PDB file of C-alpha atoms in Angstrom:
ATOM      1  CA  MET A   1       0.000   0.000   0.000  1.00  0.00           C
ATOM      2  CA  PRO A   2       1.484   3.402  -0.930  1.00  0.00           C
ATOM      3  CA  ARG A   3       2.131   5.815   1.861  1.00  0.00           C
ATOM      4  CA  VAL A   4       0.073   8.951   2.266  1.00  0.00           C
ATOM      5  CA  ALA A   5       1.550  12.034   0.625  1.00  0.00           C
ATOM      6  CA  ARG A   6       2.917  14.612   3.024  1.00  0.00           C
ATOM      7  CA  ALA A   7       0.767  17.745   3.336  1.00  0.00           C
ATOM      8  CA  ILE A   8       2.949  20.793   2.629  1.00  0.00           C
ATOM      9  CA  ALA A   9       1.775  24.378   3.052  1.00  0.00           C
ATOM     10  CA  VAL A  10       4.232  26.323   0.895  1.00  0.00           C
ATOM     11  CA  GLY A  11       5.205  29.624   2.514  1.00  0.00           C
ATOM     12  CA  TYR A  12       4.037  28.573   5.993  1.00  0.00           C
ATOM     13  CA  PRO A  13       6.269  27.450   8.867  1.00  0.00           C
ATOM     14  CA  HIS A  14       6.488  23.730   9.608  1.00  0.00           C
ATOM     15  CA  HIS A  15       7.780  21.905  12.670  1.00  0.00           C
ATOM     16  CA  ILE A  16      10.061  19.136  11.426  1.00  0.00           C
ATOM     17  CA  THR A  17      11.393  16.399  13.683  1.00  0.00           C
ATOM     18  CA  GLN A  18      13.505  13.308  13.136  1.00  0.00           C
ATOM     19  CA  ARG A  19      14.611  10.804  15.741  1.00  0.00           C
ATOM     20  CA  GLY A  20      17.436   8.287  15.807  1.00  0.00           C
ATOM     21  CA  ASN A  21      16.470   4.695  15.066  1.00  0.00           C
ATOM     22  CA  TYR A  22      15.477   2.983  18.323  1.00  0.00           C
ATOM     23  CA  ARG A  23      15.995   6.419  19.899  1.00  0.00           C
ATOM     24  CA  GLN A  24      19.753   5.939  19.603  1.00  0.00           C
ATOM     25  CA  ALA A  25      22.106   8.888  19.842  1.00  0.00           C
ATOM     26  CA  VAL A  26      22.757  10.405  16.431  1.00  0.00           C
ATOM     27  CA  PHE A  27      25.164  13.053  17.736  1.00  0.00           C
ATOM     28  CA  ALA A  28      27.944  11.865  20.039  1.00  0.00           C
ATOM     29  CA  GLU A  29      30.720  14.387  19.458  1.00  0.00           C
ATOM     30  CA  GLU A  30      31.013  18.057  18.558  1.00  0.00           C
ATOM     31  CA  ASP A  31      32.091  17.088  15.030  1.00  0.00           C
ATOM     32  CA  ASP A  32      28.794  15.233  14.550  1.00  0.00           C
ATOM     33  CA  TYR A  33      26.701  18.299  15.357  1.00  0.00           C
ATOM     34  CA  THR A  34      28.912  20.469  13.166  1.00  0.00           C
ATOM     35  CA  GLN A  35      28.701  18.049  10.242  1.00  0.00           C
ATOM     36  CA  TYR A  36      24.892  17.991  10.398  1.00  0.00           C
ATOM     37  CA  LEU A  37      24.623  21.782  10.600  1.00  0.00           C
ATOM     38  CA  GLU A  38      27.079  22.344   7.751  1.00  0.00           C
ATOM     39  CA  THR A  39      25.181  19.886   5.559  1.00  0.00           C
ATOM     40  CA  LEU A  40      21.853  21.524   6.418  1.00  0.00           C
ATOM     41  CA  ALA A  41      23.340  24.974   5.696  1.00  0.00           C
ATOM     42  CA  VAL A  42      24.216  23.827   2.166  1.00  0.00           C
ATOM     43  CA  PHE A  43      21.019  22.034   1.204  1.00  0.00           C
ATOM     44  CA  ALA A  44      18.278  24.079   2.921  1.00  0.00           C
ATOM     45  CA  PRO A  45      18.880  27.166   0.734  1.00  0.00           C
ATOM     46  CA  GLN A  46      19.598  25.024  -2.326  1.00  0.00           C
ATOM     47  CA  TYR A  47      16.169  23.386  -2.038  1.00  0.00           C
ATOM     48  CA  GLY A  48      14.299  26.506  -0.926  1.00  0.00           C
ATOM     49  CA  LEU A  49      13.869  25.911   2.805  1.00  0.00           C
ATOM     50  CA  ASP A  50      14.166  28.890   5.168  1.00  0.00           C
ATOM     51  CA  ILE A  51      15.209  27.898   8.701  1.00  0.00           C
ATOM     52  CA  TRP A  52      13.572  29.947  11.462  1.00  0.00           C
ATOM     53  CA  ALA A  53      14.566  27.872  14.523  1.00  0.00           C
ATOM     54  CA  TRP A  54      16.453  24.658  15.210  1.00  0.00           C
ATOM     55  CA  CYS A  55      17.751  22.393  17.945  1.00  0.00           C
ATOM     56  CA  LEU A  56      19.924  19.295  17.706  1.00  0.00           C
ATOM     57  CA  MET A  57      19.468  16.986  20.672  1.00  0.00           C
ATOM     58  CA  PRO A  58      21.657  13.913  21.195  1.00  0.00           C
ATOM     59  CA  ASN A  59      19.046  11.556  19.716  1.00  0.00           C
ATOM     60  CA  HIS A  60      16.771  13.776  17.643  1.00  0.00           C
ATOM     61  CA  VAL A  61      16.428  16.953  15.588  1.00  0.00           C
ATOM     62  CA  HIS A  62      13.885  19.795  15.679  1.00  0.00           C
ATOM     63  CA  ILE A  63      13.611  22.375  12.895  1.00  0.00           C
ATOM     64  CA  ILE A  64      11.117  25.160  12.291  1.00  0.00           C
ATOM     65  CA  GLY A  65      11.343  25.836   8.576  1.00  0.00           C
ATOM     66  CA  VAL A  66       9.381  27.459   5.781  1.00  0.00           C
ATOM     67  CA  PRO A  67       9.299  25.544   2.490  1.00  0.00           C
ATOM     68  CA  GLY A  68       9.518  27.659  -0.647  1.00  0.00           C
ATOM     69  CA  ASN A  69       7.988  24.924  -2.800  1.00  0.00           C
ATOM     70  CA  GLN A  70       6.252  21.545  -2.498  1.00  0.00           C
ATOM     71  CA  ASP A  71       9.538  19.624  -2.604  1.00  0.00           C
ATOM     72  CA  SER A  72      11.595  21.778  -0.208  1.00  0.00           C
ATOM     73  CA  LEU A  73      11.122  19.676   2.921  1.00  0.00           C
ATOM     74  CA  ALA A  74      11.488  16.276   1.278  1.00  0.00           C
ATOM     75  CA  ARG A  75      14.509  17.201  -0.808  1.00  0.00           C
ATOM     76  CA  THR A  76      16.272  18.990   2.052  1.00  0.00           C
ATOM     77  CA  PHE A  77      15.795  16.357   4.733  1.00  0.00           C
ATOM     78  CA  ASN A  78      16.123  13.311   2.494  1.00  0.00           C
ATOM     79  CA  THR A  79      19.471  14.666   1.281  1.00  0.00           C
ATOM     80  CA  VAL A  80      20.740  15.929   4.648  1.00  0.00           C
ATOM     81  CA  HIS A  81      19.731  12.780   6.514  1.00  0.00           C
ATOM     82  CA  MET A  82      21.139  10.453   3.849  1.00  0.00           C
ATOM     83  CA  LEU A  83      24.485  12.281   3.776  1.00  0.00           C
ATOM     84  CA  TYR A  84      24.648  12.554   7.556  1.00  0.00           C
ATOM     85  CA  ALA A  85      23.847   8.827   7.986  1.00  0.00           C
ATOM     86  CA  GLN A  86      26.646   7.986   5.545  1.00  0.00           C
ATOM     87  CA  TYR A  87      29.039  10.234   7.498  1.00  0.00           C
ATOM     88  CA  PHE A  88      27.919   8.757  10.840  1.00  0.00           C
ATOM     89  CA  ASN A  89      28.200   5.130   9.700  1.00  0.00           C
ATOM     90  CA  ARG A  90      31.523   5.673   7.937  1.00  0.00           C
ATOM     91  CA  LYS A  91      32.994   7.377  11.028  1.00  0.00           C
ATOM     92  CA  ARG A  92      31.928   4.496  13.270  1.00  0.00           C
ATOM     93  CA  ASN A  93      32.472   1.683  10.757  1.00  0.00           C
ATOM     94  CA  ALA A  94      28.776   0.853  11.097  1.00  0.00           C
ATOM     95  CA  THR A  95      25.968  -0.116   8.746  1.00  0.00           C
ATOM     96  CA  GLY A  96      22.207   0.155   8.796  1.00  0.00           C
ATOM     97  CA  HIS A  97      19.570   2.761   9.470  1.00  0.00           C
ATOM     98  CA  LEU A  98      20.469   5.780  11.567  1.00  0.00           C
ATOM     99  CA  TRP A  99      17.076   7.515  11.449  1.00  0.00           C
ATOM    100  CA  GLN A 100      13.710   6.170  12.580  1.00  0.00           C
ATOM    101  CA  GLY A 101      11.493   6.156   9.488  1.00  0.00           C
ATOM    102  CA  ARG A 102      10.426   9.307   7.674  1.00  0.00           C
ATOM    103  CA  PHE A 103      10.847  12.721   9.223  1.00  0.00           C
ATOM    104  CA  PHE A 104       7.691  14.196  10.755  1.00  0.00           C
ATOM    105  CA  SER A 105       6.415  17.594   9.672  1.00  0.00           C
ATOM    106  CA  CYS A 106       3.430  19.658  10.679  1.00  0.00           C
ATOM    107  CA  ALA A 107       2.379  23.040   9.280  1.00  0.00           C
ATOM    108  CA  LEU A 108       2.015  25.760  11.916  1.00  0.00           C
ATOM    109  CA  ASP A 109      -0.387  28.658  12.014  1.00  0.00           C
ATOM    110  CA  GLU A 110       0.628  31.960  13.599  1.00  0.00           C
ATOM    111  CA  ARG A 111      -1.021  31.013  16.880  1.00  0.00           C
ATOM    112  CA  HIS A 112       1.116  27.881  17.225  1.00  0.00           C
ATOM    113  CA  LEU A 113       4.362  29.187  15.714  1.00  0.00           C
ATOM    114  CA  TYR A 114       5.693  30.958  18.812  1.00  0.00           C
ATOM    115  CA  ALA A 115       4.792  28.028  21.065  1.00  0.00           C
ATOM    116  CA  ALA A 116       6.594  25.660  18.681  1.00  0.00           C
ATOM    117  CA  VAL A 117       9.737  27.832  18.604  1.00  0.00           C
ATOM    118  CA  ARG A 118       9.735  27.988  22.416  1.00  0.00           C
ATOM    119  CA  TYR A 119       9.233  24.223  22.595  1.00  0.00           C
ATOM    120  CA  VAL A 120      12.116  23.581  20.178  1.00  0.00           C
ATOM    121  CA  GLU A 121      14.543  26.001  21.824  1.00  0.00           C
ATOM    122  CA  MET A 122      13.671  24.993  25.407  1.00  0.00           C
ATOM    123  CA  ASN A 123      14.198  21.293  24.669  1.00  0.00           C
ATOM    124  CA  PRO A 124      17.767  21.215  26.103  1.00  0.00           C
ATOM    125  CA  VAL A 125      16.567  22.917  29.307  1.00  0.00           C
ATOM    126  CA  ARG A 126      13.660  20.499  29.772  1.00  0.00           C
ATOM    127  CA  SER A 127      16.069  17.606  29.186  1.00  0.00           C
ATOM    128  CA  GLY A 128      18.441  18.886  31.886  1.00  0.00           C
ATOM    129  CA  LEU A 129      21.358  19.503  29.513  1.00  0.00           C
ATOM    130  CA  VAL A 130      21.695  23.218  30.335  1.00  0.00           C
ATOM    131  CA  PRO A 131      20.122  25.659  32.821  1.00  0.00           C
ATOM    132  CA  ALA A 132      19.293  28.243  30.116  1.00  0.00           C
ATOM    133  CA  ALA A 133      18.429  27.727  26.438  1.00  0.00           C
ATOM    134  CA  GLN A 134      21.042  30.223  25.217  1.00  0.00           C
ATOM    135  CA  ASP A 135      23.756  28.106  26.886  1.00  0.00           C
ATOM    136  CA  TYR A 136      23.134  25.137  24.576  1.00  0.00           C
ATOM    137  CA  PRO A 137      25.466  25.404  21.568  1.00  0.00           C
ATOM    138  CA  TRP A 138      23.367  23.239  19.208  1.00  0.00           C
ATOM    139  CA  CYS A 139      20.275  25.412  19.142  1.00  0.00           C
ATOM    140  CA  SER A 140      19.083  28.711  17.676  1.00  0.00           C
ATOM    141  CA  ALA A 141      18.038  30.062  21.098  1.00  0.00           C
ATOM    142  CA  LYS A 142      21.233  32.076  21.579  1.00  0.00           C
ATOM    143  CA  ALA A 143      20.648  33.934  18.308  1.00  0.00           C
ATOM    144  CA  HIS A 144      17.034  34.669  19.172  1.00  0.00           C
ATOM    145  CA  LEU A 145      17.705  35.683  22.779  1.00  0.00           C
ATOM    146  CA  THR A 146      20.983  37.595  22.454  1.00  0.00           C
ATOM    147  CA  GLY A 147      21.122  38.634  18.808  1.00  0.00           C
ATOM    148  CA  ALA A 148      24.181  36.447  18.184  1.00  0.00           C
ATOM    149  CA  ARG A 149      24.792  35.661  14.522  1.00  0.00           C
ATOM    150  CA  ASP A 150      23.491  32.281  13.318  1.00  0.00           C
ATOM    151  CA  PRO A 151      24.304  31.552   9.660  1.00  0.00           C
ATOM    152  CA  LEU A 152      21.647  28.839   9.479  1.00  0.00           C
ATOM    153  CA  LEU A 153      18.739  31.161  10.257  1.00  0.00           C
ATOM    154  CA  SER A 154      16.907  32.908   7.434  1.00  0.00           C
TER     155      SER A 154
END
């Protein structure tokens, strides 16, 4: 049976999440986070995805992004997650799936956008990784709260 097509609202923000297979850690070292972000920074603009907020947790990813066309989300995350999985497996001499199934995405209306950004950027605080969101280096909170430059944000 074919899977249901993803509903994309072009020009509207979406909350995108992806978890490690079996909830395994997908980021273990600083280089892993950096590799993912650098790959996302290349392919998001190439495929027309504006990034408004993001957070990389040890075993999952949260992105708030605005697709510029129907294929922006699929092309960006299929490419980024394929390349990152290849990097991850090569680095660890491993094989198999890194990510748990397809990424999840949900269009956000204005009422839910700010709550979603707060949820994404407060994730490291709720998880006990840092006392304040701006202290977590793998998140857009610092840019939003202090005005620090974040090359990934549109």
